[in-house]
Amino acid sequence: MYYLVPTEAKSLRERYEEVDGVRLRYFVGGEGPPLVLVHGLGGAASNWVELAPLLATRFRLLVPELAGHGRSAPLRSARSLDAFAEQVAALMAREGMSSAAVVGHSLGGTIALRLAVLRPELVSALVLAAPAGITSSTSTAANVITMLVISRPGRAVSPFRSVIAARKPLRYPAFWWWQVSDPAAFSPRAVEGFLEGPGLHEDIATAGRALIGHDPRPYLEDVQCPVLVLWGARDRLVPLADGFDFARRLRAPLLVIADCAHLLIGERPEACAAAIQECLDGVLDLDELPGVAEVLRQVR
């Protein structure tokens, strides 16, 4: 499995935990202060395949698969995203993380926000990579989300991920223009990492329904911890205007990363890692972090 990438720290280890009757899969590994990585709608732990090795050299990672995603069992029902946030909290407790920084991508960013509001003592800092919730709360977006979670186009593509990873022209129909900025430049490892999950999912519709109509703006002022907002300059799925809105309401800096779209954590992992490390270095008062070039030498 591509996301079990060896690093200078120990490889990520697969674990399972039952939370309120739901069996969840997650991964842990790395050395240092705790850091939680939460994937987006239709994603999986493998989405962090490029970014996790860069972070595992400096942080102890917890990488959950949300209920219904990857090999995690589905929730029986979820009226809101709070159930997903509480499951992340339970996994943190299982791993002895009394407080941690949380990085969330897309839906994972919105879940991270809910965790910070519901359980502020657990979240020392937030890094939100193109979080969903503003544009996605509109009726038009609701129709698109409903169509995607019902049709699940990634499920048909997932069995051919190795072929797509090996042949650049095939990456265009697999990712189109709205997921990545330049499909041909998407690394083979990232291709496999983002296409593996759709072949494993049991139920992404529950998370999709919980996201529809969920507008985080009313509670953003309740977030107490430091926040960094990251956005791909060419994100056509969740518009950059949402990033400015999040940053303004959270009183947080917004870093726009060039040459990437919505899947910025896979397209520009080095830039994301540098931003995360710099943010947490100031927030958590860490020792001087290794430069990105040094980290790349360690993991590649």
Tab-separated table of C-alpha atoms in Angstrom, residues 114-293:
chain	number	residue	atom	x	y	z
A	114	ARG	CA	-15.874	21.289	14.390
A	115	LEU	CA	-13.373	19.451	16.596
A	116	ALA	CA	-11.774	22.753	17.596
A	117	VAL	CA	-15.176	24.162	18.581
A	118	LEU	CA	-16.548	21.056	20.295
A	119	ARG	CA	-13.331	20.045	22.047
A	120	PRO	CA	-11.075	23.117	22.152
A	121	GLU	CA	-8.776	21.542	24.727
A	122	LEU	CA	-7.779	18.900	22.156
A	123	VAL	CA	-6.696	21.240	19.356
A	124	SER	CA	-3.549	23.301	19.791
A	125	ALA	CA	-3.531	24.629	16.225
A	126	LEU	CA	-5.337	24.195	12.908
A	127	VAL	CA	-4.031	24.090	9.364
A	128	LEU	CA	-6.943	24.151	6.927
A	129	ALA	CA	-6.146	23.084	3.362
A	130	ALA	CA	-8.996	24.274	1.122
A	131	PRO	CA	-11.702	23.505	3.703
A	132	ALA	CA	-15.235	22.865	2.509
A	133	GLY	CA	-18.345	24.492	3.938
A	134	ILE	CA	-18.936	27.898	2.398
A	135	THR	CA	-19.570	27.348	-1.301
A	136	SER	CA	-20.423	23.703	-0.563
A	137	SER	CA	-23.358	24.833	1.586
A	138	THR	CA	-25.175	26.295	-1.440
A	139	SER	CA	-27.988	24.480	-3.238
A	140	THR	CA	-25.932	24.156	-6.431
A	141	ALA	CA	-23.077	22.522	-4.560
A	142	ALA	CA	-25.548	20.257	-2.767
A	143	ASN	CA	-26.706	18.897	-6.132
A	144	VAL	CA	-23.116	18.267	-7.231
A	145	ILE	CA	-22.201	16.540	-3.957
A	146	THR	CA	-25.309	14.382	-4.135
A	147	MET	CA	-24.490	13.332	-7.684
A	148	LEU	CA	-20.887	12.481	-6.791
A	149	VAL	CA	-21.632	10.440	-3.664
A	150	ILE	CA	-24.305	8.455	-5.523
A	151	SER	CA	-22.381	7.852	-8.751
A	152	ARG	CA	-18.943	7.486	-7.103
A	153	PRO	CA	-16.967	7.839	-10.362
A	154	GLY	CA	-13.689	7.087	-8.614
A	155	ARG	CA	-14.852	3.545	-7.883
A	156	ALA	CA	-14.677	2.650	-11.599
A	157	VAL	CA	-11.207	4.160	-11.968
A	158	SER	CA	-9.603	2.794	-8.803
A	159	PRO	CA	-8.793	-0.719	-10.106
A	160	PHE	CA	-6.710	0.849	-12.890
A	161	ARG	CA	-4.757	3.252	-10.694
A	162	SER	CA	-1.370	1.636	-11.370
A	163	VAL	CA	-1.883	1.932	-15.126
A	164	ILE	CA	-3.014	5.552	-14.758
A	165	ALA	CA	-0.005	6.303	-12.562
A	166	ALA	CA	2.330	4.904	-15.220
A	167	ARG	CA	0.769	6.731	-18.186
A	168	LYS	CA	0.480	10.500	-17.997
A	169	PRO	CA	-2.250	10.929	-20.659
A	170	LEU	CA	-4.586	8.736	-18.596
A	171	ARG	CA	-4.344	11.100	-15.634
A	172	TYR	CA	-6.399	13.735	-17.467
A	173	PRO	CA	-9.706	11.815	-17.592
A	174	ALA	CA	-9.032	10.466	-14.076
A	175	PHE	CA	-8.566	13.875	-12.416
A	176	TRP	CA	-9.848	16.373	-14.982
A	177	TRP	CA	-9.164	20.074	-14.669
A	178	TRP	CA	-11.023	20.725	-11.412
A	179	GLN	CA	-9.070	18.421	-9.091
A	180	VAL	CA	-5.463	19.112	-10.045
A	181	SER	CA	-3.775	21.926	-11.898
A	182	ASP	CA	-1.601	19.754	-14.148
A	183	PRO	CA	-2.553	16.064	-14.191
A	184	ALA	CA	0.599	15.090	-16.098
A	185	ALA	CA	2.746	16.577	-13.320
A	186	PHE	CA	0.891	14.678	-10.578
A	187	SER	CA	3.386	12.151	-9.224
A	188	PRO	CA	2.712	8.420	-9.751
A	189	ARG	CA	2.681	7.976	-5.989
A	190	ALA	CA	0.079	10.726	-5.573
A	191	VAL	CA	-2.033	9.239	-8.372
A	192	GLU	CA	-2.139	5.896	-6.585
A	193	GLY	CA	-2.692	7.567	-3.226
A	194	PHE	CA	-5.770	9.478	-4.364
A	195	LEU	CA	-7.263	6.685	-6.470
A	196	GLU	CA	-6.876	3.848	-3.981
A	197	GLY	CA	-9.536	5.025	-1.510
A	198	PRO	CA	-12.528	5.130	-3.899
A	199	GLY	CA	-12.170	1.404	-4.481
A	200	LEU	CA	-12.469	0.690	-0.752
A	201	HIS	CA	-15.256	3.000	0.441
A	202	GLU	CA	-18.430	1.512	1.883
A	203	ASP	CA	-20.360	4.737	2.472
A	204	ILE	CA	-19.354	8.290	1.609
A	205	ALA	CA	-22.977	9.395	1.227
A	206	THR	CA	-23.448	9.832	4.984
A	207	ALA	CA	-20.560	12.289	5.164
A	208	GLY	CA	-21.798	13.974	2.003
A	209	ARG	CA	-25.267	14.469	3.454
A	210	ALA	CA	-23.773	15.868	6.664
A	211	LEU	CA	-21.708	18.328	4.630
A	212	ILE	CA	-24.638	19.535	2.531
A	213	GLY	CA	-26.067	22.646	4.093
A	214	HIS	CA	-23.313	22.822	6.709
A	215	ASP	CA	-22.186	26.438	6.815
A	216	PRO	CA	-19.284	26.974	9.229
A	217	ARG	CA	-19.354	30.761	9.128
A	218	PRO	CA	-21.607	31.269	12.191
A	219	TYR	CA	-19.170	29.489	14.517
A	220	LEU	CA	-15.791	30.469	13.099
A	221	GLU	CA	-15.409	33.234	15.661
A	222	ASP	CA	-15.601	30.552	18.367
A	223	VAL	CA	-12.357	28.927	17.234
A	224	GLN	CA	-9.788	29.752	19.903
A	225	CYS	CA	-6.559	28.214	18.616
A	226	PRO	CA	-4.137	29.625	16.027
A	227	VAL	CA	-5.122	28.854	12.433
A	228	LEU	CA	-3.356	28.810	9.075
A	229	VAL	CA	-5.400	28.623	5.857
A	230	LEU	CA	-3.814	27.052	2.755
A	231	TRP	CA	-5.287	27.226	-0.742
A	232	GLY	CA	-4.355	26.158	-4.236
A	233	ALA	CA	-4.171	29.136	-6.562
A	234	ARG	CA	-6.023	27.204	-9.284
A	235	ASP	CA	-8.640	25.516	-7.123
A	236	ARG	CA	-11.767	25.222	-9.281
A	237	LEU	CA	-13.645	22.952	-6.893
A	238	VAL	CA	-13.621	25.173	-3.797
A	239	PRO	CA	-12.984	28.749	-4.951
A	240	LEU	CA	-10.202	30.893	-3.566
A	241	ALA	CA	-12.831	33.445	-2.522
A	242	ASP	CA	-13.812	30.969	0.188
A	243	GLY	CA	-10.234	31.044	1.423
A	244	PHE	CA	-10.340	34.796	1.885
A	245	ASP	CA	-13.649	34.466	3.731
A	246	PHE	CA	-12.283	31.768	6.055
A	247	ALA	CA	-9.127	33.774	6.739
A	248	ARG	CA	-11.040	36.966	7.485
A	249	ARG	CA	-13.510	35.330	9.842
A	250	LEU	CA	-10.843	33.272	11.609
A	251	ARG	CA	-8.433	36.224	11.758
A	252	ALA	CA	-5.882	33.875	10.240
A	253	PRO	CA	-3.179	34.174	7.581
A	254	LEU	CA	-3.986	32.792	4.135
A	255	LEU	CA	-1.198	31.221	2.089
A	256	VAL	CA	-2.018	30.731	-1.593
A	257	ILE	CA	0.171	28.064	-3.191
A	258	ALA	CA	0.965	28.433	-6.881
A	259	ASP	CA	0.586	25.756	-9.547
A	260	CYS	CA	-1.934	23.569	-7.756
A	261	ALA	CA	-5.679	23.113	-7.458
A	262	HIS	CA	-7.889	21.388	-4.891
A	263	LEU	CA	-5.560	18.440	-4.288
A	264	LEU	CA	-2.756	20.715	-3.106
A	265	ILE	CA	-1.575	18.241	-0.457
A	266	GLY	CA	-0.615	15.883	-3.271
A	267	GLU	CA	0.385	18.418	-5.926
A	268	ARG	CA	2.640	20.630	-3.818
A	269	PRO	CA	3.559	18.567	-0.736
A	270	GLU	CA	6.863	20.346	-0.178
A	271	ALA	CA	5.199	23.763	-0.082
A	272	CYS	CA	2.456	22.443	2.218
A	273	ALA	CA	4.998	20.812	4.527
A	274	ALA	CA	7.060	23.990	4.747
A	275	ALA	CA	3.964	26.057	5.592
A	276	ILE	CA	2.750	23.571	8.202
A	277	GLN	CA	6.159	23.315	9.827
A	278	GLU	CA	6.672	27.077	9.932
A	279	CYS	CA	3.200	27.602	11.408
A	280	LEU	CA	3.599	24.950	14.096
A	281	ASP	CA	7.153	25.986	14.871
A	282	GLY	CA	5.797	29.330	16.052
A	283	VAL	CA	2.685	27.961	17.732
A	284	LEU	CA	4.194	24.970	19.514
A	285	ASP	CA	7.588	26.536	20.288
A	286	LEU	CA	9.419	23.668	18.626
A	287	ASP	CA	13.123	23.428	18.048
A	288	GLU	CA	14.352	24.640	14.701
A	289	LEU	CA	12.749	22.469	12.065
A	290	PRO	CA	14.732	20.930	9.222
A	291	GLY	CA	14.466	22.725	5.920
A	292	VAL	CA	12.318	21.186	3.215
A	293	ALA	CA	15.388	20.279	1.159
